[in-house]
Amino acid sequence: MANLGTRIYTRFRGRLVGRDADGRCYYEARTPNRTGGGEKRHERWVIYHKGEDASAVPPEWWGWLHHMDAAPLPESARQPWQQPWQPNRTGTAQAYHPPGSDLRGGQRASTTSDYEAWYPEG
């Protein structure tokens, strides 16, 4: 959700490049800006949904947004093994806690391996 200043800037300086599957809008500046290295390139930005995390940008758009790709990848280029985006759940009730974690009772499964601890001689 853009504030008033971002909406005005986008209206006068931006060109809509596309939308992702979740409806986020991606823009590019109509005129290029000079970067710190002296080269000229178009500024790119995304308008997020209200309360959304910046990590919500799908991989199809991430490379384009960071000037790694000249154009966003088509969604059809996704591979079957690629999973859909999920928010970072660290610090929430849905966070991953491996077996033996203090937050899961602290009890680890007993080992059945042939491990023998090494002790120095003497």
PDB file of C-alpha atoms in Angstrom:
ATOM      1  CA  MET A   1       0.000   0.000   0.000  1.00  0.00           C
ATOM      2  CA  ALA A   2       1.646   3.188  -1.153  1.00  0.00           C
ATOM      3  CA  ASN A   3       1.471   6.475   0.690  1.00  0.00           C
ATOM      4  CA  LEU A   4       0.456   9.672  -1.088  1.00  0.00           C
ATOM      5  CA  GLY A   5       4.019  10.672  -2.021  1.00  0.00           C
ATOM      6  CA  THR A   6       4.739   7.273  -3.589  1.00  0.00           C
ATOM      7  CA  ARG A   7       1.498   7.363  -5.557  1.00  0.00           C
ATOM      8  CA  ILE A   8       2.262  10.836  -6.936  1.00  0.00           C
ATOM      9  CA  TYR A   9       5.856   9.837  -7.783  1.00  0.00           C
ATOM     10  CA  THR A  10       4.628   6.654  -9.481  1.00  0.00           C
ATOM     11  CA  ARG A  11       1.953   8.506 -11.442  1.00  0.00           C
ATOM     12  CA  PHE A  12       4.328  11.076 -12.920  1.00  0.00           C
ATOM     13  CA  ARG A  13       7.641   9.205 -13.110  1.00  0.00           C
ATOM     14  CA  GLY A  14       6.696   5.538 -13.410  1.00  0.00           C
ATOM     15  CA  ARG A  15       5.687   3.165 -16.159  1.00  0.00           C
ATOM     16  CA  LEU A  16       3.771   0.000 -15.214  1.00  0.00           C
ATOM     17  CA  VAL A  17       5.774  -3.031 -16.333  1.00  0.00           C
ATOM     18  CA  GLY A  18       3.471  -5.723 -14.997  1.00  0.00           C
ATOM     19  CA  ARG A  19       1.780  -7.481 -12.115  1.00  0.00           C
ATOM     20  CA  ASP A  20       2.595 -10.724 -10.390  1.00  0.00           C
ATOM     21  CA  ALA A  21       0.148 -13.519  -9.590  1.00  0.00           C
ATOM     22  CA  ASP A  22      -0.750 -11.879  -6.238  1.00  0.00           C
ATOM     23  CA  GLY A  23      -1.511  -8.485  -7.798  1.00  0.00           C
ATOM     24  CA  ARG A  24       1.586  -6.510  -6.790  1.00  0.00           C
ATOM     25  CA  CYS A  25       2.423  -3.805  -9.360  1.00  0.00           C
ATOM     26  CA  TYR A  26       5.969  -3.375 -10.699  1.00  0.00           C
ATOM     27  CA  TYR A  27       7.135  -0.058 -12.131  1.00  0.00           C
ATOM     28  CA  GLU A  28      10.115   1.330 -13.980  1.00  0.00           C
ATOM     29  CA  ALA A  29      11.105   5.000 -14.256  1.00  0.00           C
ATOM     30  CA  ARG A  30      10.336   6.545 -17.652  1.00  0.00           C
ATOM     31  CA  THR A  31      13.770   8.167 -17.822  1.00  0.00           C
ATOM     32  CA  PRO A  32      17.058   6.615 -16.679  1.00  0.00           C
ATOM     33  CA  ASN A  33      18.985   7.947 -13.693  1.00  0.00           C
ATOM     34  CA  ARG A  34      22.761   8.084 -13.394  1.00  0.00           C
ATOM     35  CA  THR A  35      24.085   5.565 -10.868  1.00  0.00           C
ATOM     36  CA  GLY A  36      27.078   5.937  -8.563  1.00  0.00           C
ATOM     37  CA  GLY A  37      29.273   4.272 -11.199  1.00  0.00           C
ATOM     38  CA  GLY A  38      28.278   6.817 -13.847  1.00  0.00           C
ATOM     39  CA  GLU A  39      26.098   4.468 -15.882  1.00  0.00           C
ATOM     40  CA  LYS A  40      22.465   5.231 -16.634  1.00  0.00           C
ATOM     41  CA  ARG A  41      19.672   2.825 -15.778  1.00  0.00           C
ATOM     42  CA  HIS A  42      15.970   2.933 -15.012  1.00  0.00           C
ATOM     43  CA  GLU A  43      14.903   2.896 -11.374  1.00  0.00           C
ATOM     44  CA  ARG A  44      12.567  -0.015 -10.570  1.00  0.00           C
ATOM     45  CA  TRP A  45      10.129  -0.469  -7.709  1.00  0.00           C
ATOM     46  CA  VAL A  46       7.164  -2.472  -6.501  1.00  0.00           C
ATOM     47  CA  ILE A  47       3.959  -1.411  -4.762  1.00  0.00           C
ATOM     48  CA  TYR A  48       3.277  -3.912  -1.967  1.00  0.00           C
ATOM     49  CA  HIS A  49      -0.034  -4.849  -0.406  1.00  0.00           C
ATOM     50  CA  LYS A  50      -0.726  -3.330   3.007  1.00  0.00           C
ATOM     51  CA  GLY A  51       1.330  -4.897   5.806  1.00  0.00           C
ATOM     52  CA  GLU A  52       3.318  -7.079   3.433  1.00  0.00           C
ATOM     53  CA  ASP A  53       6.919  -8.143   3.950  1.00  0.00           C
ATOM     54  CA  ALA A  54       9.475  -7.195   1.289  1.00  0.00           C
ATOM     55  CA  SER A  55      10.413 -10.865   0.928  1.00  0.00           C
ATOM     56  CA  ALA A  56       7.014 -11.438  -0.723  1.00  0.00           C
ATOM     57  CA  VAL A  57       8.440 -10.564  -4.161  1.00  0.00           C
ATOM     58  CA  PRO A  58       8.330 -13.798  -6.210  1.00  0.00           C
ATOM     59  CA  PRO A  59      11.515 -15.025  -7.892  1.00  0.00           C
ATOM     60  CA  GLU A  60      10.083 -14.216 -11.333  1.00  0.00           C
ATOM     61  CA  TRP A  61      10.236 -10.515 -10.418  1.00  0.00           C
ATOM     62  CA  TRP A  62      13.121 -10.434  -7.944  1.00  0.00           C
ATOM     63  CA  GLY A  63      15.850 -10.619 -10.606  1.00  0.00           C
ATOM     64  CA  TRP A  64      14.206  -7.912 -12.697  1.00  0.00           C
ATOM     65  CA  LEU A  65      13.680  -5.648  -9.680  1.00  0.00           C
ATOM     66  CA  HIS A  66      17.383  -5.875  -8.773  1.00  0.00           C
ATOM     67  CA  HIS A  67      18.597  -5.273 -12.363  1.00  0.00           C
ATOM     68  CA  MET A  68      19.822  -8.843 -12.791  1.00  0.00           C
ATOM     69  CA  ASP A  69      17.386  -9.577 -15.636  1.00  0.00           C
ATOM     70  CA  ALA A  70      16.322  -7.289 -18.476  1.00  0.00           C
ATOM     71  CA  ALA A  71      12.747  -8.550 -18.250  1.00  0.00           C
ATOM     72  CA  PRO A  72      10.779 -10.435 -15.607  1.00  0.00           C
ATOM     73  CA  LEU A  73      10.724 -14.189 -16.094  1.00  0.00           C
ATOM     74  CA  PRO A  74       7.411 -15.559 -17.322  1.00  0.00           C
ATOM     75  CA  GLU A  75       5.565 -17.518 -14.682  1.00  0.00           C
ATOM     76  CA  SER A  76       5.573 -20.479 -17.057  1.00  0.00           C
ATOM     77  CA  ALA A  77       9.371 -20.681 -16.553  1.00  0.00           C
ATOM     78  CA  ARG A  78       8.889 -21.900 -12.973  1.00  0.00           C
ATOM     79  CA  GLN A  79      10.068 -25.439 -12.413  1.00  0.00           C
ATOM     80  CA  PRO A  80       7.780 -28.091 -10.854  1.00  0.00           C
ATOM     81  CA  TRP A  81      10.165 -28.465  -7.897  1.00  0.00           C
ATOM     82  CA  GLN A  82       9.940 -24.769  -6.992  1.00  0.00           C
ATOM     83  CA  GLN A  83       7.625 -24.228  -4.055  1.00  0.00           C
ATOM     84  CA  PRO A  84       5.369 -21.213  -3.632  1.00  0.00           C
ATOM     85  CA  TRP A  85       6.563 -18.404  -1.380  1.00  0.00           C
ATOM     86  CA  GLN A  86       5.950 -18.654   2.365  1.00  0.00           C
ATOM     87  CA  PRO A  87       6.584 -15.888   4.886  1.00  0.00           C
ATOM     88  CA  ASN A  88       9.433 -16.230   7.370  1.00  0.00           C
ATOM     89  CA  ARG A  89       7.845 -17.806  10.439  1.00  0.00           C
ATOM     90  CA  THR A  90      10.761 -17.304  12.827  1.00  0.00           C
ATOM     91  CA  GLY A  91       9.487 -15.985  16.139  1.00  0.00           C
ATOM     92  CA  THR A  92       5.911 -17.134  15.551  1.00  0.00           C
ATOM     93  CA  ALA A  93       3.972 -20.163  16.798  1.00  0.00           C
ATOM     94  CA  GLN A  94       4.468 -21.787  13.358  1.00  0.00           C
ATOM     95  CA  ALA A  95       8.288 -21.579  13.525  1.00  0.00           C
ATOM     96  CA  TYR A  96      10.256 -24.767  12.878  1.00  0.00           C
ATOM     97  CA  HIS A  97      11.614 -26.447  16.006  1.00  0.00           C
ATOM     98  CA  PRO A  98      13.673 -29.585  15.323  1.00  0.00           C
ATOM     99  CA  PRO A  99      13.384 -32.669  17.499  1.00  0.00           C
ATOM    100  CA  GLY A 100      15.307 -32.124  20.728  1.00  0.00           C
ATOM    101  CA  SER A 101      14.746 -28.369  20.709  1.00  0.00           C
ATOM    102  CA  ASP A 102      14.039 -26.837  24.115  1.00  0.00           C
ATOM    103  CA  LEU A 103      10.803 -25.520  22.640  1.00  0.00           C
ATOM    104  CA  ARG A 104       9.715 -29.113  21.894  1.00  0.00           C
ATOM    105  CA  GLY A 105      10.504 -30.519  25.319  1.00  0.00           C
ATOM    106  CA  GLY A 106      14.270 -30.892  24.958  1.00  0.00           C
ATOM    107  CA  GLN A 107      14.160 -34.690  24.555  1.00  0.00           C
ATOM    108  CA  ARG A 108      16.323 -36.064  21.762  1.00  0.00           C
ATOM    109  CA  ALA A 109      15.909 -39.541  20.327  1.00  0.00           C
ATOM    110  CA  SER A 110      18.517 -41.980  21.570  1.00  0.00           C
ATOM    111  CA  THR A 111      21.252 -42.751  19.092  1.00  0.00           C
ATOM    112  CA  THR A 112      21.860 -46.220  17.685  1.00  0.00           C
ATOM    113  CA  SER A 113      25.058 -45.427  15.811  1.00  0.00           C
ATOM    114  CA  ASP A 114      28.458 -47.008  16.347  1.00  0.00           C
ATOM    115  CA  TYR A 115      30.002 -43.733  17.480  1.00  0.00           C
ATOM    116  CA  GLU A 116      32.800 -43.970  20.027  1.00  0.00           C
ATOM    117  CA  ALA A 117      34.122 -40.831  21.640  1.00  0.00           C
ATOM    118  CA  TRP A 118      37.866 -40.184  21.316  1.00  0.00           C
ATOM    119  CA  TYR A 119      39.881 -39.558  24.439  1.00  0.00           C
ATOM    120  CA  PRO A 120      43.561 -38.578  24.453  1.00  0.00           C
ATOM    121  CA  GLU A 121      45.995 -41.119  25.849  1.00  0.00           C
ATOM    122  CA  GLY A 122      47.568 -40.489  29.183  1.00  0.00           C
TER     123      GLY A 122
END
